[in-house]
Amino acid sequence: DGQIDNQRGALVVLEGLDRSGKTSQCNGLLSFLEGLGFSVESWRFPDRKTGVGEMISSYLANKSQLDDRAIHLLFSANRWEKRSLMESKLKSGTTLIVDRYSYSGVAFSSAKGLDIDWCKAPEIGLLAPDLVLYLDIPPEKAADRGGYGVEKYEQLEFQQKVSQHYQILRDDTWQIIDACLPMEDVEKQVRELVLDCVTACRNGKPLSQLWL
Ligand code: FDM
């Protein structure tokens, strides 16, 4: 229809512990929405391809050490360097499916003991997601799913702390999905929630900013 140019895309974020199934759901959503004819891209944070992303990647692989606050700010900078592209994509009608965002940033850093408000501060002004799908799984169950890799943070005790810190960040953009259900059931819920969200954005729901 004639209004197509004004219809913005949706900013959909998937969050959850390692091994909660985020990445599979992101991939599934991408092909589902493409199949329906929507303009859609799948993104992830950290974006390891930028200069900042390379520093993060080396830290996660235990190839470099950084102060807890320094790495926190790099994760945040990695989102800031993508902000304007994110905004132009959304405004031109492309829906973005994003694997991790500021909630990971705050949950992982505050789980190390950093003050939560300090952790949130550098995220203020980034684009707020229209929908956050939290794939909820007990840390012990996630650990059973083929185990963790070798990167920093992939240990049960730390994931338990992260899980608790995620709970503090829940807001009204969040939908909690039981990630222990069979994958097809998770996928069905995810699709329904995302379609509603995409529709609301096309119908003029305004873009907003984080934590204001
Ligand atoms: N992570 C991710 C953070 O600590 N802060 C952040 O801002 C983001 C986006 O990095 F353990 C952590 C979460 C995870 C690790 O993520 C790398 P992927 O999804 O495994 O690439």
PDB file of C-alpha atoms and ligand atoms in Angstrom:
ATOM      1  CA  ASP A   1       0.000   0.000   0.000  1.00  0.00           C
ATOM      2  CA  GLY A   2       1.007   3.652  -0.384  1.00  0.00           C
ATOM      3  CA  GLN A   3       2.245   4.011   3.191  1.00  0.00           C
ATOM      4  CA  ILE A   4       4.994   1.458   2.897  1.00  0.00           C
ATOM      5  CA  ASP A   5       7.790   4.080   3.010  1.00  0.00           C
ATOM      6  CA  ASN A   6       6.747   5.286   6.445  1.00  0.00           C
ATOM      7  CA  GLN A   7       6.506   1.894   8.025  1.00  0.00           C
ATOM      8  CA  ARG A   8       9.382   1.177  10.287  1.00  0.00           C
ATOM      9  CA  GLY A   9      10.896  -2.166  11.146  1.00  0.00           C
ATOM     10  CA  ALA A  10      10.867  -3.668  14.626  1.00  0.00           C
ATOM     11  CA  LEU A  11      13.824  -4.004  16.970  1.00  0.00           C
ATOM     12  CA  VAL A  12      13.534  -7.495  18.418  1.00  0.00           C
ATOM     13  CA  VAL A  13      16.125  -8.709  20.916  1.00  0.00           C
ATOM     14  CA  LEU A  14      16.701 -12.260  22.117  1.00  0.00           C
ATOM     15  CA  GLU A  15      18.283 -12.682  25.527  1.00  0.00           C
ATOM     16  CA  GLY A  16      19.077 -15.615  27.749  1.00  0.00           C
ATOM     17  CA  LEU A  17      21.898 -17.669  29.155  1.00  0.00           C
ATOM     18  CA  ASP A  18      24.444 -19.431  27.001  1.00  0.00           C
ATOM     19  CA  ARG A  19      22.858 -22.590  25.532  1.00  0.00           C
ATOM     20  CA  SER A  20      19.299 -21.259  25.966  1.00  0.00           C
ATOM     21  CA  GLY A  21      18.679 -21.596  22.226  1.00  0.00           C
ATOM     22  CA  LYS A  22      18.870 -17.911  21.270  1.00  0.00           C
ATOM     23  CA  THR A  23      20.951 -18.400  18.174  1.00  0.00           C
ATOM     24  CA  SER A  24      18.726 -21.159  16.722  1.00  0.00           C
ATOM     25  CA  GLN A  25      15.642 -19.049  17.370  1.00  0.00           C
ATOM     26  CA  CYS A  26      17.253 -16.027  15.695  1.00  0.00           C
ATOM     27  CA  ASN A  27      18.053 -18.096  12.614  1.00  0.00           C
ATOM     28  CA  GLY A  28      14.540 -19.549  12.548  1.00  0.00           C
ATOM     29  CA  LEU A  29      12.951 -16.119  12.879  1.00  0.00           C
ATOM     30  CA  LEU A  30      15.051 -14.713  10.064  1.00  0.00           C
ATOM     31  CA  SER A  31      13.877 -17.311   7.553  1.00  0.00           C
ATOM     32  CA  PHE A  32      10.297 -17.183   8.858  1.00  0.00           C
ATOM     33  CA  LEU A  33      10.028 -13.400   8.377  1.00  0.00           C
ATOM     34  CA  GLU A  34      11.861 -13.506   5.042  1.00  0.00           C
ATOM     35  CA  GLY A  35       9.398 -16.143   3.917  1.00  0.00           C
ATOM     36  CA  LEU A  36       6.538 -13.777   4.721  1.00  0.00           C
ATOM     37  CA  GLY A  37       8.172 -11.125   2.544  1.00  0.00           C
ATOM     38  CA  PHE A  38       9.420  -8.815   5.296  1.00  0.00           C
ATOM     39  CA  SER A  39      12.694  -6.962   5.055  1.00  0.00           C
ATOM     40  CA  VAL A  40      14.681  -8.427   7.942  1.00  0.00           C
ATOM     41  CA  GLU A  41      18.272  -8.822   9.114  1.00  0.00           C
ATOM     42  CA  SER A  42      19.806 -10.806  11.899  1.00  0.00           C
ATOM     43  CA  TRP A  43      22.427  -9.079  14.086  1.00  0.00           C
ATOM     44  CA  ARG A  44      24.367 -10.092  17.153  1.00  0.00           C
ATOM     45  CA  PHE A  45      26.295  -8.464  19.950  1.00  0.00           C
ATOM     46  CA  PRO A  46      29.151  -8.470  20.484  1.00  0.00           C
ATOM     47  CA  ASP A  47      29.710  -7.700  16.795  1.00  0.00           C
ATOM     48  CA  ARG A  48      33.188  -9.216  16.601  1.00  0.00           C
ATOM     49  CA  LYS A  49      33.958  -7.791  13.158  1.00  0.00           C
ATOM     50  CA  THR A  50      34.667  -4.200  14.218  1.00  0.00           C
ATOM     51  CA  GLY A  51      37.924  -3.002  15.810  1.00  0.00           C
ATOM     52  CA  VAL A  52      36.248  -2.851  19.218  1.00  0.00           C
ATOM     53  CA  GLY A  53      34.711  -6.265  18.511  1.00  0.00           C
ATOM     54  CA  GLU A  54      38.163  -7.758  17.934  1.00  0.00           C
ATOM     55  CA  MET A  55      39.276  -6.535  21.359  1.00  0.00           C
ATOM     56  CA  ILE A  56      36.170  -8.086  22.925  1.00  0.00           C
ATOM     57  CA  SER A  57      36.714 -11.335  21.084  1.00  0.00           C
ATOM     58  CA  SER A  58      40.302 -11.579  22.280  1.00  0.00           C
ATOM     59  CA  TYR A  59      39.152 -10.917  25.859  1.00  0.00           C
ATOM     60  CA  LEU A  60      36.458 -13.617  25.657  1.00  0.00           C
ATOM     61  CA  ALA A  61      38.988 -16.104  24.288  1.00  0.00           C
ATOM     62  CA  ASN A  62      41.237 -15.355  27.301  1.00  0.00           C
ATOM     63  CA  LYS A  63      43.895 -13.980  24.971  1.00  0.00           C
ATOM     64  CA  SER A  64      43.930 -10.608  26.680  1.00  0.00           C
ATOM     65  CA  GLN A  65      43.038  -9.276  30.093  1.00  0.00           C
ATOM     66  CA  LEU A  66      41.034  -6.164  30.778  1.00  0.00           C
ATOM     67  CA  ASP A  67      39.693  -4.413  33.844  1.00  0.00           C
ATOM     68  CA  ASP A  68      36.006  -5.314  34.444  1.00  0.00           C
ATOM     69  CA  ARG A  69      34.901  -1.734  33.814  1.00  0.00           C
ATOM     70  CA  ALA A  70      37.051  -1.381  30.706  1.00  0.00           C
ATOM     71  CA  ILE A  71      35.516  -4.478  29.061  1.00  0.00           C
ATOM     72  CA  HIS A  72      32.044  -3.326  30.093  1.00  0.00           C
ATOM     73  CA  LEU A  73      32.569  -0.036  28.276  1.00  0.00           C
ATOM     74  CA  LEU A  74      33.921  -1.823  25.193  1.00  0.00           C
ATOM     75  CA  PHE A  75      30.758  -3.953  24.975  1.00  0.00           C
ATOM     76  CA  SER A  76      28.743  -0.751  25.231  1.00  0.00           C
ATOM     77  CA  ALA A  77      30.922   1.056  22.653  1.00  0.00           C
ATOM     78  CA  ASN A  78      30.347  -1.908  20.328  1.00  0.00           C
ATOM     79  CA  ARG A  79      26.613  -1.140  20.455  1.00  0.00           C
ATOM     80  CA  TRP A  80      27.146   2.616  20.077  1.00  0.00           C
ATOM     81  CA  GLU A  81      29.221   2.127  16.934  1.00  0.00           C
ATOM     82  CA  LYS A  82      26.243   0.338  15.353  1.00  0.00           C
ATOM     83  CA  ARG A  83      23.537   2.710  16.622  1.00  0.00           C
ATOM     84  CA  SER A  84      23.154   4.977  13.606  1.00  0.00           C
ATOM     85  CA  LEU A  85      23.092   2.055  11.175  1.00  0.00           C
ATOM     86  CA  MET A  86      20.526   0.378  13.402  1.00  0.00           C
ATOM     87  CA  GLU A  87      18.326   3.465  13.365  1.00  0.00           C
ATOM     88  CA  SER A  88      18.510   3.932   9.605  1.00  0.00           C
ATOM     89  CA  LYS A  89      17.709   0.263   8.954  1.00  0.00           C
ATOM     90  CA  LEU A  90      14.684   0.413  11.250  1.00  0.00           C
ATOM     91  CA  LYS A  91      13.446   3.685   9.762  1.00  0.00           C
ATOM     92  CA  SER A  92      13.772   2.317   6.250  1.00  0.00           C
ATOM     93  CA  GLY A  93      11.492  -0.570   7.195  1.00  0.00           C
ATOM     94  CA  THR A  94      13.920  -3.356   8.032  1.00  0.00           C
ATOM     95  CA  THR A  95      13.197  -5.476  11.094  1.00  0.00           C
ATOM     96  CA  LEU A  96      16.281  -6.397  13.123  1.00  0.00           C
ATOM     97  CA  ILE A  97      16.499  -9.655  15.060  1.00  0.00           C
ATOM     98  CA  VAL A  98      19.300  -9.124  17.557  1.00  0.00           C
ATOM     99  CA  ASP A  99      21.071 -11.903  19.470  1.00  0.00           C
ATOM    100  CA  ARG A 100      21.987 -10.199  22.814  1.00  0.00           C
ATOM    101  CA  TYR A 101      21.929  -6.471  23.593  1.00  0.00           C
ATOM    102  CA  SER A 102      22.265  -4.108  26.559  1.00  0.00           C
ATOM    103  CA  TYR A 103      20.597  -6.601  28.913  1.00  0.00           C
ATOM    104  CA  SER A 104      23.500  -9.002  28.399  1.00  0.00           C
ATOM    105  CA  GLY A 105      25.809  -6.066  28.917  1.00  0.00           C
ATOM    106  CA  VAL A 106      24.349  -5.206  32.304  1.00  0.00           C
ATOM    107  CA  ALA A 107      23.571  -8.764  33.483  1.00  0.00           C
ATOM    108  CA  PHE A 108      27.070 -10.122  32.796  1.00  0.00           C
ATOM    109  CA  SER A 109      28.969  -7.139  34.219  1.00  0.00           C
ATOM    110  CA  SER A 110      26.795  -6.718  37.310  1.00  0.00           C
ATOM    111  CA  ALA A 111      27.128 -10.481  37.938  1.00  0.00           C
ATOM    112  CA  LYS A 112      30.837  -9.744  38.432  1.00  0.00           C
ATOM    113  CA  GLY A 113      29.903  -7.349  41.211  1.00  0.00           C
ATOM    114  CA  LEU A 114      29.770  -4.012  39.397  1.00  0.00           C
ATOM    115  CA  ASP A 115      27.033  -1.612  40.460  1.00  0.00           C
ATOM    116  CA  ILE A 116      23.940  -2.050  38.308  1.00  0.00           C
ATOM    117  CA  ASP A 117      23.279   1.677  37.788  1.00  0.00           C
ATOM    118  CA  TRP A 118      26.901   2.193  36.822  1.00  0.00           C
ATOM    119  CA  CYS A 119      26.484  -0.627  34.291  1.00  0.00           C
ATOM    120  CA  LYS A 120      23.288   0.863  32.843  1.00  0.00           C
ATOM    121  CA  ALA A 121      24.631   4.401  32.433  1.00  0.00           C
ATOM    122  CA  PRO A 122      26.581   3.940  29.164  1.00  0.00           C
ATOM    123  CA  GLU A 123      23.559   2.219  27.587  1.00  0.00           C
ATOM    124  CA  ILE A 124      21.322   5.285  28.029  1.00  0.00           C
ATOM    125  CA  GLY A 125      20.347   6.665  24.632  1.00  0.00           C
ATOM    126  CA  LEU A 126      20.792   3.459  22.666  1.00  0.00           C
ATOM    127  CA  LEU A 127      17.638   2.393  20.831  1.00  0.00           C
ATOM    128  CA  ALA A 128      15.169   0.558  23.036  1.00  0.00           C
ATOM    129  CA  PRO A 129      13.997  -2.824  21.764  1.00  0.00           C
ATOM    130  CA  ASP A 130      10.321  -3.090  20.834  1.00  0.00           C
ATOM    131  CA  LEU A 131      10.347  -6.631  22.166  1.00  0.00           C
ATOM    132  CA  VAL A 132      12.752  -8.635  24.300  1.00  0.00           C
ATOM    133  CA  LEU A 133      12.315 -12.389  24.144  1.00  0.00           C
ATOM    134  CA  TYR A 134      13.934 -13.901  27.190  1.00  0.00           C
ATOM    135  CA  LEU A 135      14.586 -17.604  26.708  1.00  0.00           C
ATOM    136  CA  ASP A 136      14.269 -18.853  30.236  1.00  0.00           C
ATOM    137  CA  ILE A 137      16.255 -21.923  31.237  1.00  0.00           C
ATOM    138  CA  PRO A 138      17.659 -23.013  34.598  1.00  0.00           C
ATOM    139  CA  PRO A 139      21.469 -22.677  34.465  1.00  0.00           C
ATOM    140  CA  GLU A 140      21.900 -26.365  35.365  1.00  0.00           C
ATOM    141  CA  LYS A 141      19.750 -27.418  32.408  1.00  0.00           C
ATOM    142  CA  ALA A 142      21.630 -25.128  30.050  1.00  0.00           C
ATOM    143  CA  ALA A 143      24.889 -26.686  31.239  1.00  0.00           C
ATOM    144  CA  ASP A 144      23.493 -30.165  30.455  1.00  0.00           C
ATOM    145  CA  ARG A 145      22.833 -29.196  26.848  1.00  0.00           C
ATOM    146  CA  GLY A 146      26.103 -30.348  25.387  1.00  0.00           C
ATOM    147  CA  GLY A 147      28.093 -28.353  27.893  1.00  0.00           C
ATOM    148  CA  TYR A 148      29.792 -25.014  27.579  1.00  0.00           C
ATOM    149  CA  GLY A 149      32.657 -23.979  25.365  1.00  0.00           C
ATOM    150  CA  VAL A 150      35.980 -22.578  26.452  1.00  0.00           C
ATOM    151  CA  GLU A 151      35.198 -18.860  26.440  1.00  0.00           C
ATOM    152  CA  LYS A 152      35.189 -16.676  29.502  1.00  0.00           C
ATOM    153  CA  TYR A 153      31.833 -16.674  31.371  1.00  0.00           C
ATOM    154  CA  GLU A 154      30.920 -20.199  30.233  1.00  0.00           C
ATOM    155  CA  GLN A 155      30.871 -21.691  33.721  1.00  0.00           C
ATOM    156  CA  LEU A 156      27.856 -22.836  35.686  1.00  0.00           C
ATOM    157  CA  GLU A 157      28.505 -20.774  38.794  1.00  0.00           C
ATOM    158  CA  PHE A 158      28.862 -17.566  36.844  1.00  0.00           C
ATOM    159  CA  GLN A 159      25.811 -18.333  34.667  1.00  0.00           C
ATOM    160  CA  GLN A 160      23.782 -18.759  37.878  1.00  0.00           C
ATOM    161  CA  LYS A 161      24.746 -15.230  38.903  1.00  0.00           C
ATOM    162  CA  VAL A 162      23.972 -13.879  35.437  1.00  0.00           C
ATOM    163  CA  SER A 163      20.550 -15.509  35.569  1.00  0.00           C
ATOM    164  CA  GLN A 164      19.747 -13.676  38.817  1.00  0.00           C
ATOM    165  CA  HIS A 165      20.922 -10.359  37.423  1.00  0.00           C
ATOM    166  CA  TYR A 166      18.825 -10.748  34.274  1.00  0.00           C
ATOM    167  CA  GLN A 167      15.708 -10.902  36.485  1.00  0.00           C
ATOM    168  CA  ILE A 168      16.373  -7.405  37.819  1.00  0.00           C
ATOM    169  CA  LEU A 169      16.291  -6.028  34.269  1.00  0.00           C
ATOM    170  CA  ARG A 170      12.840  -7.295  33.261  1.00  0.00           C
ATOM    171  CA  ASP A 171      10.553  -4.537  32.023  1.00  0.00           C
ATOM    172  CA  ASP A 172       7.328  -4.313  30.041  1.00  0.00           C
ATOM    173  CA  THR A 173       9.046  -4.991  26.721  1.00  0.00           C
ATOM    174  CA  TRP A 174      10.011  -8.455  28.000  1.00  0.00           C
ATOM    175  CA  GLN A 175       8.275 -11.724  27.222  1.00  0.00           C
ATOM    176  CA  ILE A 176       9.559 -14.710  29.146  1.00  0.00           C
ATOM    177  CA  ILE A 177       9.576 -17.940  27.176  1.00  0.00           C
ATOM    178  CA  ASP A 178      10.128 -21.340  28.738  1.00  0.00           C
ATOM    179  CA  ALA A 179      13.195 -22.505  26.823  1.00  0.00           C
ATOM    180  CA  CYS A 180      12.854 -26.037  28.221  1.00  0.00           C
ATOM    181  CA  LEU A 181       9.792 -26.680  26.052  1.00  0.00           C
ATOM    182  CA  PRO A 182      10.301 -28.598  22.810  1.00  0.00           C
ATOM    183  CA  MET A 183      11.964 -26.388  20.227  1.00  0.00           C
ATOM    184  CA  GLU A 184       8.855 -26.262  17.994  1.00  0.00           C
ATOM    185  CA  ASP A 185       6.771 -24.912  20.901  1.00  0.00           C
ATOM    186  CA  VAL A 186       9.353 -22.255  21.675  1.00  0.00           C
ATOM    187  CA  GLU A 187       9.455 -21.365  17.994  1.00  0.00           C
ATOM    188  CA  LYS A 188       5.667 -21.070  17.795  1.00  0.00           C
ATOM    189  CA  GLN A 189       5.508 -18.646  20.730  1.00  0.00           C
ATOM    190  CA  VAL A 190       8.429 -16.637  19.405  1.00  0.00           C
ATOM    191  CA  ARG A 191       6.795 -16.284  15.977  1.00  0.00           C
ATOM    192  CA  GLU A 192       3.468 -15.105  17.375  1.00  0.00           C
ATOM    193  CA  LEU A 193       5.050 -12.502  19.645  1.00  0.00           C
ATOM    194  CA  VAL A 194       7.299 -11.207  16.887  1.00  0.00           C
ATOM    195  CA  LEU A 195       4.478 -10.939  14.340  1.00  0.00           C
ATOM    196  CA  ASP A 196       2.415  -8.869  16.809  1.00  0.00           C
ATOM    197  CA  CYS A 197       5.404  -6.645  17.440  1.00  0.00           C
ATOM    198  CA  VAL A 198       6.214  -6.169  13.740  1.00  0.00           C
ATOM    199  CA  THR A 199       2.574  -5.232  13.144  1.00  0.00           C
ATOM    200  CA  ALA A 200       2.572  -2.685  15.984  1.00  0.00           C
ATOM    201  CA  CYS A 201       5.722  -1.058  14.598  1.00  0.00           C
ATOM    202  CA  ARG A 202       4.256  -0.886  11.097  1.00  0.00           C
ATOM    203  CA  ASN A 203       1.183   0.729  12.614  1.00  0.00           C
ATOM    204  CA  GLY A 204       3.213   3.597  14.025  1.00  0.00           C
ATOM    205  CA  LYS A 205       4.540   2.542  17.436  1.00  0.00           C
ATOM    206  CA  PRO A 206       7.322   5.089  18.040  1.00  0.00           C
ATOM    207  CA  LEU A 207      10.975   4.162  18.447  1.00  0.00           C
ATOM    208  CA  SER A 208      12.260   4.944  21.903  1.00  0.00           C
ATOM    209  CA  GLN A 209      15.539   5.010  23.797  1.00  0.00           C
ATOM    210  CA  LEU A 210      16.888   2.878  26.553  1.00  0.00           C
ATOM    211  CA  TRP A 211      16.479   3.578  30.165  1.00  0.00           C
ATOM    212  CA  LEU A 212      14.995   7.086  30.170  1.00  0.00           C
TER     213      LEU A 212
HETATM  214  N1  FDM B   1      28.409 -10.383  26.808  1.00  0.00           N
HETATM  215  C1  FDM B   1      27.727 -10.048  25.709  1.00  0.00           C
HETATM  216  C2  FDM B   1      28.740  -9.436  27.776  1.00  0.00           C
HETATM  217  O1  FDM B   1      29.368  -9.737  28.784  1.00  0.00           O
HETATM  218  N2  FDM B   1      28.349  -8.142  27.591  1.00  0.00           N
HETATM  219  C3  FDM B   1      27.653  -7.750  26.481  1.00  0.00           C
HETATM  220  O2  FDM B   1      27.304  -6.564  26.333  1.00  0.00           O
HETATM  221  C4  FDM B   1      27.320  -8.747  25.508  1.00  0.00           C
HETATM  222  C5  FDM B   1      26.564  -8.357  24.276  1.00  0.00           C
HETATM  223  O3  FDM B   1      29.783 -12.047  25.917  1.00  0.00           O
HETATM  224  F1  FDM B   1      29.139 -14.713  27.440  1.00  0.00           F
HETATM  225  C6  FDM B   1      28.897 -11.768  26.970  1.00  0.00           C
HETATM  226  C7  FDM B   1      27.856 -12.826  26.888  1.00  0.00           C
HETATM  227  C8  FDM B   1      28.606 -14.023  26.363  1.00  0.00           C
HETATM  228  C9  FDM B   1      29.759 -13.444  25.589  1.00  0.00           C
HETATM  229  O4  FDM B   1      28.461 -13.742  23.612  1.00  0.00           O
HETATM  230  C10 FDM B   1      29.730 -13.633  24.098  1.00  0.00           C
HETATM  231  P1  FDM B   1      28.093 -14.814  22.454  1.00  0.00           P
HETATM  232  O5  FDM B   1      26.604 -14.672  22.305  1.00  0.00           O
HETATM  233  O6  FDM B   1      28.528 -16.168  22.986  1.00  0.00           O
HETATM  234  O7  FDM B   1      28.865 -14.386  21.233  1.00  0.00           O
END
